[in-house]
Tab-separated table of C-alpha atoms in Angstrom:
chain	number	residue	atom	x	y	z
A	1	MET	CA	-93.046	-13.025	104.980
A	2	PRO	CA	-94.234	-13.166	108.579
A	3	LYS	CA	-96.642	-10.479	109.670
A	4	ARG	CA	-95.378	-7.770	111.984
A	5	LEU	CA	-96.562	-7.736	115.538
A	6	PRO	CA	-98.903	-4.850	116.330
A	7	GLU	CA	-97.614	-1.862	118.224
A	8	HIS	CA	-98.577	-2.101	121.879
A	9	SER	CA	-101.374	0.219	122.872
A	10	THR	CA	-103.341	0.717	126.028
A	11	LYS	CA	-106.466	1.034	123.918
A	12	ALA	CA	-108.595	-2.031	123.328
A	13	LYS	CA	-107.790	-3.814	120.083
A	14	LYS	CA	-109.986	-6.010	117.977
A	15	LYS	CA	-109.234	-9.605	118.834
A	16	SER	CA	-107.076	-11.310	116.234
A	17	THR	CA	-108.430	-14.426	114.578
A	18	THR	CA	-105.074	-15.410	113.034
A	19	HIS	CA	-101.636	-15.966	114.448
A	20	GLN	CA	-98.752	-13.641	113.806
A	21	SER	CA	-95.199	-14.887	113.551
A	22	PRO	CA	-92.471	-13.354	115.714
A	23	ALA	CA	-91.261	-10.040	114.348
A	24	ASN	CA	-90.113	-6.659	115.526
A	25	PRO	CA	-92.427	-4.420	117.523
A	26	LYS	CA	-92.434	-0.720	116.719
A	27	SER	CA	-90.136	0.178	119.564
A	28	ALA	CA	-87.027	2.188	120.180
A	29	ALA	CA	-84.164	0.646	118.223
A	30	SER	CA	-81.171	-0.876	119.973
A	31	THR	CA	-78.136	-1.937	117.980
A	32	GLN	CA	-76.828	-4.278	120.672
A	33	PRO	CA	-78.495	-6.265	123.457
A	34	ILE	CA	-78.664	-4.888	126.985
A	35	PHE	CA	-79.208	-7.296	129.853
A	36	GLY	CA	-79.633	-5.206	132.982
A	37	GLN	CA	-79.398	-1.823	134.620
A	38	PRO	CA	-75.886	-0.350	135.005
A	39	GLN	CA	-76.305	0.158	138.762
A	40	PRO	CA	-78.196	-1.974	141.309
A	41	THR	CA	-81.342	-0.449	142.768
A	42	PRO	CA	-83.539	-1.403	145.746
A	43	ASP	CA	-86.320	-3.929	145.338
A	44	PRO	CA	-89.795	-2.467	144.807
A	45	THR	CA	-92.335	-2.765	147.590
A	46	GLY	CA	-95.408	-2.984	145.363
A	47	PHE	CA	-96.703	-3.167	141.801
A	48	ARG	CA	-97.337	-0.210	139.514
A	49	ASN	CA	-100.208	-2.172	137.977
A	50	PRO	CA	-101.769	-4.519	140.548
A	51	VAL	CA	-103.214	-7.699	139.067
A	52	THR	CA	-106.989	-7.509	138.767
A	53	ASP	CA	-107.934	-10.705	136.894
A	54	GLN	CA	-107.201	-13.353	139.496
A	55	LYS	CA	-109.241	-16.302	138.324
A	56	ASP	CA	-107.994	-19.102	136.117
A	57	VAL	CA	-110.699	-18.725	133.515
A	58	GLY	CA	-110.051	-19.837	129.963
A	59	LEU	CA	-107.532	-22.516	130.919
A	60	ASN	CA	-109.530	-25.273	129.238
A	61	THR	CA	-109.220	-24.236	125.586
A	62	LEU	CA	-106.119	-24.978	123.512
A	63	GLU	CA	-104.636	-22.120	121.496
A	64	ALA	CA	-102.900	-22.447	118.132
A	65	VAL	CA	-99.106	-22.155	118.140
A	66	PRO	CA	-97.521	-19.294	116.154
A	67	GLN	CA	-95.228	-20.207	113.295
A	68	PRO	CA	-91.545	-19.626	114.050
A	69	ARG	CA	-89.786	-16.786	112.299
A	70	GLY	CA	-88.377	-18.071	109.025
A	71	GLY	CA	-90.510	-21.207	109.051
A	72	ALA	CA	-87.697	-23.698	109.678
A	73	VAL	CA	-88.587	-27.166	110.929
A	74	GLU	CA	-85.946	-26.685	113.632
A	75	PRO	CA	-85.792	-23.006	114.637
A	76	THR	CA	-82.417	-22.343	116.254
A	77	LEU	CA	-80.833	-19.653	118.395
A	78	THR	CA	-77.163	-19.587	119.339
A	79	LEU	CA	-75.721	-18.049	122.467
A	80	ALA	CA	-73.367	-16.088	120.225
A	81	GLN	CA	-76.381	-14.481	118.515
A	82	VAL	CA	-77.898	-13.640	121.887
A	83	TYR	CA	-74.767	-11.736	122.924
A	84	GLY	CA	-74.602	-9.732	119.697
A	85	ALA	CA	-71.210	-8.194	118.916
A	86	GLN	CA	-69.760	-9.839	122.030
A	87	GLY	CA	-71.026	-13.279	121.033
A	88	ALA	CA	-67.866	-14.691	119.481
A	89	ALA	CA	-65.739	-13.564	122.416
A	90	LYS	CA	-68.286	-14.909	124.898
A	91	THR	CA	-68.460	-18.377	123.400
A	92	LYS	CA	-64.668	-18.511	123.005
A	93	ALA	CA	-64.239	-17.645	126.693
A	94	ILE	CA	-66.670	-20.421	127.689
A	95	GLN	CA	-64.835	-22.948	125.542
A	96	GLN	CA	-61.474	-21.903	126.950
A	97	ALA	CA	-62.832	-22.151	130.505
A	98	GLY	CA	-63.945	-25.698	129.785
A	99	GLN	CA	-67.466	-25.295	131.183
A	100	ILE	CA	-70.687	-23.315	130.948
A	101	VAL	CA	-72.872	-22.252	133.870
A	102	PHE	CA	-76.484	-21.110	133.567
A	103	HIS	CA	-79.666	-20.697	135.587
A	104	SER	CA	-83.105	-22.197	135.001
A	105	VAL	CA	-86.425	-21.714	136.779
A	106	GLY	CA	-90.090	-21.189	136.007
A	107	ASP	CA	-93.203	-19.595	137.443
A	108	THR	CA	-91.531	-16.365	138.465
A	109	GLY	CA	-94.572	-14.206	137.824
A	110	SER	CA	-96.258	-13.268	141.074
A	111	ALA	CA	-99.719	-11.775	141.154
A	112	LYS	CA	-99.545	-10.967	144.871
A	113	GLY	CA	-96.602	-8.574	144.784
A	114	PRO	CA	-92.881	-8.530	144.028
A	115	ALA	CA	-91.479	-9.865	147.310
A	116	THR	CA	-91.111	-13.590	146.598
A	117	GLN	CA	-89.874	-13.333	143.033
A	118	SER	CA	-87.436	-10.595	144.058
A	119	LEU	CA	-85.955	-12.958	146.644
A	120	VAL	CA	-85.196	-15.513	143.937
A	121	ALA	CA	-83.921	-12.940	141.442
A	122	ASP	CA	-81.673	-11.330	144.055
A	123	LYS	CA	-80.238	-14.711	145.035
A	124	MET	CA	-79.449	-15.484	141.395
A	125	VAL	CA	-77.718	-12.132	140.987
A	126	THR	CA	-75.261	-13.063	143.753
A	127	ASP	CA	-73.977	-15.874	141.512
A	128	PHE	CA	-72.406	-13.199	139.309
A	129	THR	CA	-69.942	-12.281	142.066
A	130	GLU	CA	-67.969	-15.529	141.699
A	131	ALA	CA	-64.203	-14.923	141.794
A	132	ASN	CA	-63.602	-17.382	138.962
A	133	SER	CA	-65.161	-16.081	135.751
A	134	ALA	CA	-65.753	-19.676	134.627
A	135	ASP	CA	-68.323	-20.018	137.432
A	136	VAL	CA	-70.366	-16.957	136.412
A	137	PRO	CA	-73.718	-17.807	134.742
A	138	SER	CA	-74.079	-17.076	131.035
A	139	PHE	CA	-77.892	-16.921	130.856
A	140	LEU	CA	-81.195	-17.784	132.495
A	141	PHE	CA	-83.450	-20.268	130.731
A	142	HIS	CA	-86.975	-19.482	131.916
A	143	LEU	CA	-89.428	-22.397	132.063
A	144	GLY	CA	-92.597	-20.360	131.564
A	145	ASP	CA	-95.292	-18.418	133.405
A	146	VAL	CA	-93.396	-15.168	133.176
A	147	VAL	CA	-96.530	-13.111	133.833
A	148	TYR	CA	-99.742	-13.854	135.746
A	149	TYR	CA	-102.487	-14.216	135.384
A	150	PHE	CA	-102.927	-14.143	131.665
A	151	GLY	CA	-99.721	-12.851	130.113
A	152	GLU	CA	-100.948	-9.326	129.438
A	153	ALA	CA	-98.469	-6.652	128.401
A	154	THR	CA	-99.530	-4.364	131.228
A	155	TYR	CA	-97.965	-6.715	133.785
A	156	TYR	CA	-94.573	-7.242	132.109
A	157	TYR	CA	-92.935	-4.313	133.867
A	158	ASP	CA	-93.951	-5.373	137.380
A	159	GLN	CA	-93.497	-9.110	136.974
A	160	PHE	CA	-90.536	-9.380	134.589
A	161	TYR	CA	-88.516	-6.272	133.818
A	162	GLU	CA	-88.474	-4.801	137.331
A	163	PRO	CA	-87.623	-7.994	139.298
A	164	TYR	CA	-84.804	-8.797	136.847
A	165	ARG	CA	-83.505	-5.251	136.407
A	166	ASP	CA	-80.205	-6.211	138.113
A	167	TYR	CA	-79.799	-9.613	136.403
A	168	PRO	CA	-76.797	-8.928	134.127
A	169	ALA	CA	-77.232	-11.736	131.594
A	170	PRO	CA	-79.655	-12.834	128.867
A	171	ILE	CA	-83.040	-14.273	129.829
A	172	ILE	CA	-84.337	-16.796	127.301
A	173	ALA	CA	-87.801	-18.293	127.777
A	174	ILE	CA	-90.417	-20.760	126.695
A	175	PRO	CA	-94.016	-19.716	127.415
A	176	GLY	CA	-96.088	-21.201	130.202
A	177	ASN	CA	-99.838	-21.667	130.149
A	178	HIS	CA	-100.409	-18.298	131.814
A	179	ASP	CA	-98.309	-16.578	129.143
A	180	GLY	CA	-100.547	-17.805	126.336
A	181	VAL	CA	-104.047	-18.105	127.728
A	182	VAL	CA	-106.727	-15.724	126.467
A	183	TYR	CA	-109.595	-14.841	128.773
A	184	THR	CA	-113.008	-13.475	127.879
A	185	GLY	CA	-112.755	-9.822	126.920
A	186	ASP	CA	-108.973	-9.826	126.488
A	187	PRO	CA	-108.152	-7.775	123.375
A	188	GLU	CA	-104.677	-9.297	123.007
A	189	PRO	CA	-104.316	-12.498	120.941
A	190	THR	CA	-102.606	-15.474	122.517
A	191	LEU	CA	-98.881	-14.966	123.235
A	192	ASP	CA	-99.014	-11.399	121.908
A	193	ALA	CA	-96.961	-9.885	124.727
A	194	PHE	CA	-94.631	-12.889	124.965
A	195	LEU	CA	-93.750	-12.636	121.279
A	196	ARG	CA	-93.180	-8.903	121.580
A	197	ASN	CA	-90.789	-9.309	124.518
A	198	PHE	CA	-88.986	-12.561	123.682
A	199	CYS	CA	-89.259	-13.172	119.929
A	200	THR	CA	-88.157	-10.044	118.094
A	201	SER	CA	-85.775	-10.354	115.152
A	202	SER	CA	-83.311	-7.929	116.745
A	203	PRO	CA	-82.875	-6.587	120.289
A	204	VAL	CA	-85.035	-3.511	120.852
A	205	GLN	CA	-86.425	-1.554	123.758
A	206	SER	CA	-89.810	-3.036	124.594
A	207	PRO	CA	-92.812	-0.755	125.086
A	208	ASP	CA	-93.607	-2.963	128.086
A	209	SER	CA	-90.318	-2.439	129.956
A	210	GLY	CA	-91.340	0.758	131.727
A	211	GLY	CA	-88.168	2.496	130.580
A	212	LEU	CA	-85.771	-0.141	131.956
A	213	LEU	CA	-82.835	-0.911	129.692
A	214	ARG	CA	-83.124	-4.673	129.145
A	215	THR	CA	-83.775	-5.291	125.468
A	216	THR	CA	-86.064	-7.911	123.994
A	217	MET	CA	-84.843	-11.449	123.376
A	218	ILE	CA	-84.381	-12.615	119.773
A	219	GLN	CA	-85.821	-16.126	119.912
A	220	PRO	CA	-87.133	-17.452	116.587
A	221	GLY	CA	-90.399	-18.540	118.200
A	222	VAL	CA	-92.016	-20.253	121.149
A	223	TYR	CA	-90.282	-23.563	120.420
A	224	PHE	CA	-86.632	-23.670	119.361
A	225	THR	CA	-83.152	-25.081	119.935
A	226	LEU	CA	-80.735	-23.014	122.010
A	227	GLU	CA	-77.161	-23.859	121.051
A	228	ALA	CA	-74.383	-22.982	123.481
A	229	PRO	CA	-70.943	-24.426	124.168
A	230	PHE	CA	-71.284	-27.834	125.864
A	231	VAL	CA	-75.115	-27.830	125.850
A	232	ARG	CA	-78.207	-27.743	123.651
A	233	ILE	CA	-81.615	-26.954	125.101
A	234	LEU	CA	-84.657	-28.012	123.068
A	235	GLY	CA	-87.526	-25.826	124.231
A	236	LEU	CA	-91.167	-26.819	123.682
A	237	TYR	CA	-94.410	-24.895	124.170
A	238	SER	CA	-96.883	-27.062	126.111
A	239	ASN	CA	-99.866	-24.729	125.541
A	240	VAL	CA	-102.417	-23.140	127.868
A	241	LEU	CA	-104.367	-25.850	129.662
A	242	GLU	CA	-104.149	-25.980	133.417
A	243	ASP	CA	-103.441	-29.683	132.873
A	244	PRO	CA	-102.070	-31.505	130.948
A	245	GLY	CA	-99.350	-30.144	128.676
A	246	VAL	CA	-100.065	-30.627	124.968
A	247	ILE	CA	-97.549	-30.285	122.120
A	248	SER	CA	-99.341	-32.018	119.228
A	249	GLY	CA	-102.681	-33.053	117.793
A	250	GLU	CA	-102.310	-36.285	119.791
A	251	ASN	CA	-103.466	-38.550	116.973
A	252	GLY	CA	-106.488	-36.429	116.188
A	253	GLN	CA	-107.680	-35.964	119.768
A	254	ASN	CA	-107.590	-32.211	119.235
A	255	LYS	CA	-108.064	-30.242	116.021
A	256	VAL	CA	-106.286	-27.083	117.200
A	257	LEU	CA	-102.678	-28.253	117.138
A	258	ASP	CA	-100.576	-29.830	114.420
A	259	ASN	CA	-97.441	-31.928	114.806
A	260	ARG	CA	-94.887	-29.185	114.110
A	261	GLN	CA	-93.320	-29.496	117.538
A	262	ILE	CA	-92.885	-33.254	117.161
A	263	ALA	CA	-91.219	-32.648	113.788
A	264	PHE	CA	-89.044	-29.973	115.406
A	265	LEU	CA	-87.983	-32.207	118.274
A	266	THR	CA	-87.257	-35.132	115.963
A	267	ALA	CA	-85.212	-32.932	113.616
A	268	ALA	CA	-83.257	-31.391	116.493
A	269	LEU	CA	-82.402	-34.799	117.922
A	270	GLN	CA	-81.504	-36.190	114.492
A	271	ARG	CA	-79.152	-33.246	113.919
A	272	ILE	CA	-77.521	-33.906	117.294
A	273	LYS	CA	-76.896	-37.461	116.118
A	274	SER	CA	-75.677	-36.551	112.629
A	275	GLU	CA	-73.329	-33.873	113.971
A	276	LYS	CA	-72.076	-36.257	116.659
A	277	PHE	CA	-72.703	-33.617	119.310
A	278	THR	CA	-71.267	-34.899	122.583
A	279	GLY	CA	-72.503	-32.189	124.925
A	280	ALA	CA	-75.476	-32.159	127.263
A	281	ILE	CA	-78.981	-32.425	125.799
A	282	ILE	CA	-81.856	-30.870	127.742
A	283	ILE	CA	-85.518	-30.933	126.739
A	284	ALA	CA	-87.538	-28.194	128.423
A	285	MET	CA	-91.252	-27.468	128.598
A	286	HIS	CA	-93.561	-25.753	131.074
A	287	HIS	CA	-95.866	-28.624	132.045
A	288	PRO	CA	-94.065	-31.472	133.837
A	289	PRO	CA	-94.294	-34.989	132.421
A	290	PHE	CA	-94.174	-36.233	136.033
A	291	THR	CA	-95.184	-34.517	139.265
A	292	GLY	CA	-96.050	-35.583	142.778
A	293	GLY	CA	-97.627	-32.230	143.530
A	294	SER	CA	-101.085	-31.866	145.017
A	295	VAL	CA	-102.269	-29.216	142.553
A	296	HIS	CA	-101.025	-30.271	139.117
A	297	GLY	CA	-100.837	-33.676	137.464
A	298	GLY	CA	-98.452	-35.126	134.913
A	299	SER	CA	-98.737	-35.116	131.127
A	300	PRO	CA	-98.495	-38.731	129.901
A	301	LEU	CA	-99.570	-38.068	126.301
A	302	MET	CA	-97.058	-35.238	125.998
A	303	LEU	CA	-94.389	-37.584	127.334
A	304	ALA	CA	-95.416	-40.175	124.747
A	305	ASP	CA	-94.914	-37.566	122.012
A	306	ILE	CA	-91.454	-36.747	123.360
A	307	ASP	CA	-90.580	-40.431	123.605
A	308	SER	CA	-91.670	-40.989	120.006
A	309	ALA	CA	-89.298	-38.269	118.793
A	310	CYS	CA	-86.435	-39.661	120.874
A	311	GLN	CA	-87.058	-43.175	119.604
A	312	ALA	CA	-87.261	-42.006	115.987
A	313	ALA	CA	-83.967	-40.143	116.289
A	314	GLY	CA	-82.247	-42.675	118.504
A	315	VAL	CA	-81.228	-39.890	120.904
A	316	TRP	CA	-82.429	-39.263	124.456
A	317	PRO	CA	-82.007	-36.158	126.611
A	318	HIS	CA	-79.619	-36.077	129.536
A	319	ALA	CA	-82.257	-34.186	131.525
A	320	VAL	CA	-85.798	-32.812	131.238
A	321	PHE	CA	-86.682	-29.445	132.825
A	322	SER	CA	-90.186	-28.141	133.569
A	323	GLY	CA	-92.096	-25.808	135.854
A	324	HIS	CA	-95.867	-25.375	136.384
A	325	ALA	CA	-95.995	-27.145	139.758
A	326	HIS	CA	-94.945	-24.437	142.212
A	327	ASN	CA	-92.205	-26.285	144.038
A	328	TYR	CA	-88.998	-28.245	143.404
A	329	GLN	CA	-89.058	-31.932	142.479
A	330	ARG	CA	-86.449	-34.284	141.039
A	331	PHE	CA	-87.176	-37.679	139.522
A	332	THR	CA	-84.947	-40.260	137.856
A	333	ARG	CA	-86.462	-42.086	134.905
A	334	THR	CA	-84.733	-45.140	133.470
A	335	VAL	CA	-85.102	-45.722	129.723
A	336	ASN	CA	-83.078	-48.445	127.992
A	337	ASN	CA	-80.691	-48.460	130.974
A	338	LEU	CA	-80.208	-44.689	130.622
A	339	GLN	CA	-80.815	-42.667	133.791
A	340	ILE	CA	-82.544	-39.377	132.948
A	341	PRO	CA	-83.300	-36.757	135.620
A	342	PHE	CA	-86.689	-35.051	135.296
A	343	LEU	CA	-86.713	-31.808	137.278
A	344	VAL	CA	-89.626	-29.570	138.217
A	345	ALA	CA	-88.484	-26.041	139.057
A	346	GLY	CA	-91.693	-24.037	139.306
A	347	CYS	CA	-90.442	-22.336	142.464
A	348	GLY	CA	-89.338	-19.034	140.954
A	349	GLY	CA	-91.561	-16.774	143.021
A	350	HIS	CA	-95.218	-17.421	142.319
A	351	SER	CA	-97.062	-17.579	145.623
A	352	PRO	CA	-98.095	-19.795	147.299
A	353	LEU	CA	-95.796	-22.786	146.910
A	354	SER	CA	-97.527	-26.102	146.207
A	355	THR	CA	-97.593	-29.109	148.495
A	356	MET	CA	-97.092	-32.729	147.465
A	357	ARG	CA	-99.809	-35.389	147.465
A	358	GLY	CA	-98.191	-36.957	150.502
A	359	THR	CA	-95.079	-36.984	152.642
A	360	TYR	CA	-92.412	-39.137	151.026
A	361	ARG	CA	-89.195	-40.572	152.349
A	362	THR	CA	-86.850	-40.130	149.417
A	363	PRO	CA	-85.688	-41.795	147.341
A	364	TYR	CA	-89.248	-43.023	146.780
A	365	LYS	CA	-89.640	-45.700	144.120
A	366	ILE	CA	-92.791	-45.143	142.071
A	367	ASP	CA	-92.293	-48.066	139.696
A	368	ASP	CA	-89.460	-49.956	138.008
A	369	THR	CA	-88.647	-46.991	135.756
A	370	LEU	CA	-89.342	-43.949	137.945
A	371	THR	CA	-88.071	-42.763	141.331
A	372	LEU	CA	-88.806	-39.536	143.193
A	373	GLU	CA	-85.318	-38.590	144.398
A	374	ASN	CA	-85.950	-35.343	146.265
A	375	TYR	CA	-88.370	-32.448	146.635
A	376	ASN	CA	-88.794	-29.134	148.426
A	377	THR	CA	-92.201	-27.555	149.060
A	378	THR	CA	-91.081	-24.869	151.515
A	379	ASP	CA	-88.492	-22.809	149.623
A	380	TYR	CA	-88.483	-20.646	146.540
A	381	GLY	CA	-85.336	-21.157	144.512
A	382	TYR	CA	-83.734	-21.962	141.170
A	383	LEU	CA	-81.503	-24.371	139.268
A	384	ARG	CA	-77.818	-23.685	138.704
A	385	VAL	CA	-76.451	-25.894	135.932
A	386	ILE	CA	-72.762	-26.543	135.249
A	387	VAL	CA	-71.788	-28.422	132.089
A	388	ASN	CA	-68.357	-29.459	130.871
A	389	ALA	CA	-67.183	-31.948	128.273
A	390	GLU	CA	-67.876	-34.926	130.514
A	391	THR	CA	-70.639	-34.130	133.010
A	392	MET	CA	-73.666	-31.983	133.753
A	393	ARG	CA	-74.223	-30.983	137.381
A	394	ILE	CA	-77.668	-29.635	138.306
A	395	GLU	CA	-78.024	-27.839	141.641
A	396	PHE	CA	-81.115	-26.561	143.442
A	397	HIS	CA	-80.453	-23.364	145.396
A	398	PRO	CA	-83.166	-22.146	147.817
A	399	GLU	CA	-83.409	-18.395	148.284
A	400	SER	CA	-83.810	-18.906	152.043
A	401	ASP	CA	-80.059	-19.565	152.305
A	402	GLY	CA	-79.326	-15.935	151.496
A	403	GLY	CA	-76.871	-14.472	149.032
A	404	THR	CA	-73.675	-15.564	150.763
A	405	VAL	CA	-74.433	-19.299	150.948
A	406	LYS	CA	-73.476	-21.194	147.801
A	407	THR	CA	-74.108	-24.739	149.015
A	408	PRO	CA	-77.009	-26.299	147.066
A	409	ASN	CA	-79.951	-27.988	148.747
A	410	ASP	CA	-79.958	-30.796	146.167
A	411	VAL	CA	-77.508	-31.954	143.478
A	412	VAL	CA	-77.501	-34.473	140.661
A	413	THR	CA	-74.591	-35.127	138.296
A	414	ILE	CA	-75.022	-36.855	134.938
A	415	THR	CA	-72.113	-38.489	133.114
A	416	LEU	CA	-72.809	-37.465	129.529
A	417	ALA	CA	-71.267	-40.434	127.750
A	418	THR	CA	-73.045	-43.092	129.815
A	419	TYR	CA	-76.264	-41.366	130.988
A	420	GLN	CA	-75.585	-42.462	134.567
A	421	VAL	CA	-76.435	-40.238	137.533
A	422	SER	CA	-74.699	-39.734	140.830
């Protein structure tokens, strides 16, 4: 049986030398999930607990990956499970509407104060006022770096629960490097707070929520398949290095990680093939395989691992989502005549935004297989994704447009059957 997570305490704890699997924290019980406050409240003007550790120390040592709850090769989570007692009705309504809508963004944690991430969160909340219920988002898939600088529990209220107090839908997440890194003197083991807030076996009130009502997410671990009508998202944990992302032992190059995530990805893709799933397939991780940003580089060995799983299964994603670089970028990669968008959406509120290595007139052809289609280094924002039986439309919405403007700054549409973009 997996070990239970320790109860959160403000007292220093002895540093753990082993990993604990996701389990329930000792928190107030909640029989059903709660996704937001019942009434909107004004944005905060400051943090309760200002960030004090503002140096990226410890970002050069890989950390072991916790085992998923239950130990399955392919840990899975369904949208119906996320919605609890309302899950069957929710998924039926999506199927009857003929489409699903959801948000995705990363790097929302902001060490400098709540202003920028609140702008993005508030803009996303306006999407829930759509007149047609089919256009209302069903969840937010977070691409990591929920809390800066080092994922400590003490910052979850200011950087996660408070900014998203009015977001009335589930928030599902993969960890970023800042969520898992352990710095010298930190009493919390890697991913301790992330597991307690996103990977409990049932929805409970978190000790880190500051009394806000949102319950914990029930993910089976830090890598998993999210199954929803019309879409499957295969989430990976790309570990704690500043660069690059790492999801395996990379043929013995590191002794910290095993190949569980490669086995997971291969199994998930093989199941998609065996079940003849015809919906959208998204692979998501925090570190981008490609980036033109001036601060962060790409992750070619991680991409090679992903490619190996896709080749073994004979299935490729319709899109790849990542964060880490603090801006918006969209690439098209061509593999076997399939056009696959690779999107970087690390523009969720962390300040400052990152520049690119140069000024590019897009579309900018990098080589015969890769083109930079568009980018935005001046606006915070998020992805709005609409999937039906035939297409997936991915929109970038900058917060600078305000809550009443629904026209995206950038759009790509993928035809699911042919893997062609427009």
